[in-house]
């Protein structure tokens, strides 16, 4: 029997509702497979600003660091739109990623067959589903580079810098190649090497690391072309490796074309076991507290936690299978509702998935 300590950052908006369902699903997994999951709830984001005046209290970061993994709901909302920049709820996310050393962000763009008609692309382009894994560098690049104000050619100007060290590129590239080895062994590295010096180092370093993975087919693509290829022929992609900023943009695009954007999880991992798992959707303040939010992305996030942090593949698969089966039985939250399907709320969706695990 194994025991795991999980820090839960429910956050704002629909965060607490969706994490509650994911926690219930984990408890079910614990019962069925004989594991103990302990949960410790901590504040970050807007709720932490309200309670402590800071978006990421030290205690939160400390508890997360000491845990085996972090489950995060969502942070932010219009209520905190006017707080000063360094204390915006989003800063809590960046602080957690950086503070926990989570330099690799895994964002699967998976199409669920039951929702295929929700893809905005023509059926022939997405026939037989989509399954892309975006590996985004998460603690470097322009998000964390030097920034500020200075005097420029036209007077005062603001600037942000994109910088990558060889070491940062090597470690994210290795993680991406490892992921590719578990999948279809096809990796496209996305950069802007025709313009950016940092991209030229990126490309050269990825090529060097690729020698350690002779089985993986590697190619390079400029980011403008990649964004076009994603809608033209998304099936050509297996693993996409890219920088923090390009990954932010491409992962939104990739998730949208699956038609399952509200269902997609993500994992942020580093060198060790500790990872942070969260749905890719936001805090949806407009539907918060109404039992309308779709908990599936958060439930699939704990499946990623089981797989990547705890190496419990069987347990992870039990969750994924339960989600697919519930979708096939026709259960739908309002965001994915269509004619003839069974409309359920957040709690009911969580419950049918948990019950499915028991079957
Ligand atoms: C994401 C989000 C964040 C990011 C924001 C909220 C800081 O867009 O996780 O993709 O840009 O990384
Ligand atoms: Mg984003």
JSON list of N, CA, C and O in Angstrom, two decimals, residues 3-7 63-70 273-275 277 305 309-310:
[
{"chain": "A", "resi": 3, "resn": "UNK", "atom": "N", "xyz": [1.23, 5.55, 0.10]},
{"chain": "A", "resi": 3, "resn": "UNK", "atom": "CA", "xyz": [0.56, 6.74, 0.64]},
{"chain": "A", "resi": 3, "resn": "UNK", "atom": "C", "xyz": [1.11, 7.99, -0.04]},
{"chain": "A", "resi": 3, "resn": "UNK", "atom": "O", "xyz": [2.32, 8.12, -0.22]},
{"chain": "A", "resi": 4, "resn": "UNK", "atom": "N", "xyz": [0.21, 8.89, -0.44]},
{"chain": "A", "resi": 4, "resn": "UNK", "atom": "CA", "xyz": [0.63, 10.09, -1.16]},
{"chain": "A", "resi": 4, "resn": "UNK", "atom": "C", "xyz": [0.01, 11.33, -0.53]},
{"chain": "A", "resi": 4, "resn": "UNK", "atom": "O", "xyz": [-1.18, 11.33, -0.21]},
{"chain": "A", "resi": 5, "resn": "UNK", "atom": "N", "xyz": [0.83, 12.39, -0.37]},
{"chain": "A", "resi": 5, "resn": "UNK", "atom": "CA", "xyz": [0.32, 13.65, 0.17]},
{"chain": "A", "resi": 5, "resn": "UNK", "atom": "C", "xyz": [0.13, 14.64, -0.96]},
{"chain": "A", "resi": 5, "resn": "UNK", "atom": "O", "xyz": [1.08, 14.96, -1.69]},
{"chain": "A", "resi": 6, "resn": "UNK", "atom": "N", "xyz": [-1.09, 15.12, -1.09]},
{"chain": "A", "resi": 6, "resn": "UNK", "atom": "CA", "xyz": [-1.42, 16.01, -2.20]},
{"chain": "A", "resi": 6, "resn": "UNK", "atom": "C", "xyz": [-1.86, 17.37, -1.67]},
{"chain": "A", "resi": 6, "resn": "UNK", "atom": "O", "xyz": [-2.75, 17.45, -0.82]},
{"chain": "A", "resi": 7, "resn": "UNK", "atom": "N", "xyz": [-1.20, 18.42, -2.16]},
{"chain": "A", "resi": 7, "resn": "UNK", "atom": "CA", "xyz": [-1.63, 19.78, -1.83]},
{"chain": "A", "resi": 7, "resn": "UNK", "atom": "C", "xyz": [-2.70, 20.18, -2.84]},
{"chain": "A", "resi": 7, "resn": "UNK", "atom": "O", "xyz": [-2.52, 19.99, -4.05]},
{"chain": "A", "resi": 63, "resn": "UNK", "atom": "N", "xyz": [4.03, 24.34, 1.65]},
{"chain": "A", "resi": 63, "resn": "UNK", "atom": "CA", "xyz": [3.24, 23.10, 1.74]},
{"chain": "A", "resi": 63, "resn": "UNK", "atom": "C", "xyz": [3.28, 22.35, 0.40]},
{"chain": "A", "resi": 63, "resn": "UNK", "atom": "O", "xyz": [3.40, 21.13, 0.36]},
{"chain": "A", "resi": 64, "resn": "UNK", "atom": "N", "xyz": [3.21, 23.12, -0.69]},
{"chain": "A", "resi": 64, "resn": "UNK", "atom": "CA", "xyz": [3.28, 22.48, -2.01]},
{"chain": "A", "resi": 64, "resn": "UNK", "atom": "C", "xyz": [4.62, 21.78, -2.19]},
{"chain": "A", "resi": 64, "resn": "UNK", "atom": "O", "xyz": [4.70, 20.65, -2.68]},
{"chain": "A", "resi": 65, "resn": "UNK", "atom": "N", "xyz": [5.70, 22.46, -1.77]},
{"chain": "A", "resi": 65, "resn": "UNK", "atom": "CA", "xyz": [7.04, 21.89, -1.90]},
{"chain": "A", "resi": 65, "resn": "UNK", "atom": "C", "xyz": [7.17, 20.58, -1.14]},
{"chain": "A", "resi": 65, "resn": "UNK", "atom": "O", "xyz": [7.87, 19.66, -1.56]},
{"chain": "A", "resi": 66, "resn": "UNK", "atom": "N", "xyz": [6.51, 20.52, 0.02]},
{"chain": "A", "resi": 66, "resn": "UNK", "atom": "CA", "xyz": [6.63, 19.32, 0.86]},
{"chain": "A", "resi": 66, "resn": "UNK", "atom": "C", "xyz": [5.69, 18.21, 0.44]},
{"chain": "A", "resi": 66, "resn": "UNK", "atom": "O", "xyz": [5.73, 17.12, 1.00]},
{"chain": "A", "resi": 67, "resn": "UNK", "atom": "N", "xyz": [4.81, 18.48, -0.51]},
{"chain": "A", "resi": 67, "resn": "UNK", "atom": "CA", "xyz": [3.84, 17.45, -0.89]},
{"chain": "A", "resi": 67, "resn": "UNK", "atom": "C", "xyz": [4.41, 16.56, -1.99]},
{"chain": "A", "resi": 67, "resn": "UNK", "atom": "O", "xyz": [5.46, 16.84, -2.56]},
{"chain": "A", "resi": 68, "resn": "UNK", "atom": "N", "xyz": [3.69, 15.49, -2.27]},
{"chain": "A", "resi": 68, "resn": "UNK", "atom": "CA", "xyz": [4.13, 14.60, -3.36]},
{"chain": "A", "resi": 68, "resn": "UNK", "atom": "C", "xyz": [3.62, 15.12, -4.70]},
{"chain": "A", "resi": 68, "resn": "UNK", "atom": "O", "xyz": [4.14, 14.74, -5.74]},
{"chain": "A", "resi": 69, "resn": "UNK", "atom": "N", "xyz": [2.57, 15.95, -4.66]},
{"chain": "A", "resi": 69, "resn": "UNK", "atom": "CA", "xyz": [2.05, 16.53, -5.89]},
{"chain": "A", "resi": 69, "resn": "UNK", "atom": "C", "xyz": [1.03, 17.61, -5.55]},
{"chain": "A", "resi": 69, "resn": "UNK", "atom": "O", "xyz": [0.48, 17.63, -4.45]},
{"chain": "A", "resi": 70, "resn": "UNK", "atom": "N", "xyz": [0.77, 18.45, -6.54]},
{"chain": "A", "resi": 70, "resn": "UNK", "atom": "CA", "xyz": [-0.17, 19.55, -6.33]},
{"chain": "A", "resi": 70, "resn": "UNK", "atom": "C", "xyz": [-1.31, 19.43, -7.33]},
{"chain": "A", "resi": 70, "resn": "UNK", "atom": "O", "xyz": [-1.08, 19.21, -8.53]},
{"chain": "A", "resi": 273, "resn": "UNK", "atom": "N", "xyz": [9.61, 13.76, -8.34]},
{"chain": "A", "resi": 273, "resn": "UNK", "atom": "CA", "xyz": [8.27, 13.22, -8.37]},
{"chain": "A", "resi": 273, "resn": "UNK", "atom": "C", "xyz": [7.22, 14.33, -8.36]},
{"chain": "A", "resi": 273, "resn": "UNK", "atom": "O", "xyz": [6.16, 14.21, -8.96]},
{"chain": "A", "resi": 274, "resn": "UNK", "atom": "N", "xyz": [7.54, 15.43, -7.65]},
{"chain": "A", "resi": 274, "resn": "UNK", "atom": "CA", "xyz": [6.58, 16.50, -7.48]},
{"chain": "A", "resi": 274, "resn": "UNK", "atom": "C", "xyz": [6.16, 17.13, -8.82]},
{"chain": "A", "resi": 274, "resn": "UNK", "atom": "O", "xyz": [6.99, 17.55, -9.61]},
{"chain": "A", "resi": 275, "resn": "UNK", "atom": "N", "xyz": [4.86, 17.19, -9.04]},
{"chain": "A", "resi": 275, "resn": "UNK", "atom": "CA", "xyz": [4.34, 17.85, -10.22]},
{"chain": "A", "resi": 275, "resn": "UNK", "atom": "C", "xyz": [3.11, 18.65, -9.84]},
{"chain": "A", "resi": 275, "resn": "UNK", "atom": "O", "xyz": [2.55, 18.49, -8.74]},
{"chain": "A", "resi": 277, "resn": "UNK", "atom": "N", "xyz": [-0.75, 19.61, -11.31]},
{"chain": "A", "resi": 277, "resn": "UNK", "atom": "CA", "xyz": [-1.70, 19.13, -12.31]},
{"chain": "A", "resi": 277, "resn": "UNK", "atom": "C", "xyz": [-2.93, 20.01, -12.30]},
{"chain": "A", "resi": 277, "resn": "UNK", "atom": "O", "xyz": [-3.48, 20.30, -11.22]},
{"chain": "A", "resi": 305, "resn": "UNK", "atom": "N", "xyz": [-1.58, 12.98, -12.93]},
{"chain": "A", "resi": 305, "resn": "UNK", "atom": "CA", "xyz": [-0.80, 12.94, -11.68]},
{"chain": "A", "resi": 305, "resn": "UNK", "atom": "C", "xyz": [-0.41, 11.50, -11.34]},
{"chain": "A", "resi": 305, "resn": "UNK", "atom": "O", "xyz": [0.74, 11.19, -11.01]},
{"chain": "A", "resi": 309, "resn": "UNK", "atom": "N", "xyz": [3.54, 11.49, -11.88]},
{"chain": "A", "resi": 309, "resn": "UNK", "atom": "CA", "xyz": [4.20, 11.66, -10.59]},
{"chain": "A", "resi": 309, "resn": "UNK", "atom": "C", "xyz": [4.30, 10.35, -9.82]},
{"chain": "A", "resi": 309, "resn": "UNK", "atom": "O", "xyz": [5.31, 10.09, -9.18]},
{"chain": "A", "resi": 310, "resn": "UNK", "atom": "N", "xyz": [3.25, 9.54, -9.86]},
{"chain": "A", "resi": 310, "resn": "UNK", "atom": "CA", "xyz": [3.23, 8.36, -8.99]},
{"chain": "A", "resi": 310, "resn": "UNK", "atom": "C", "xyz": [3.46, 7.06, -9.74]},
{"chain": "A", "resi": 310, "resn": "UNK", "atom": "O", "xyz": [3.47, 5.98, -9.14]}
]
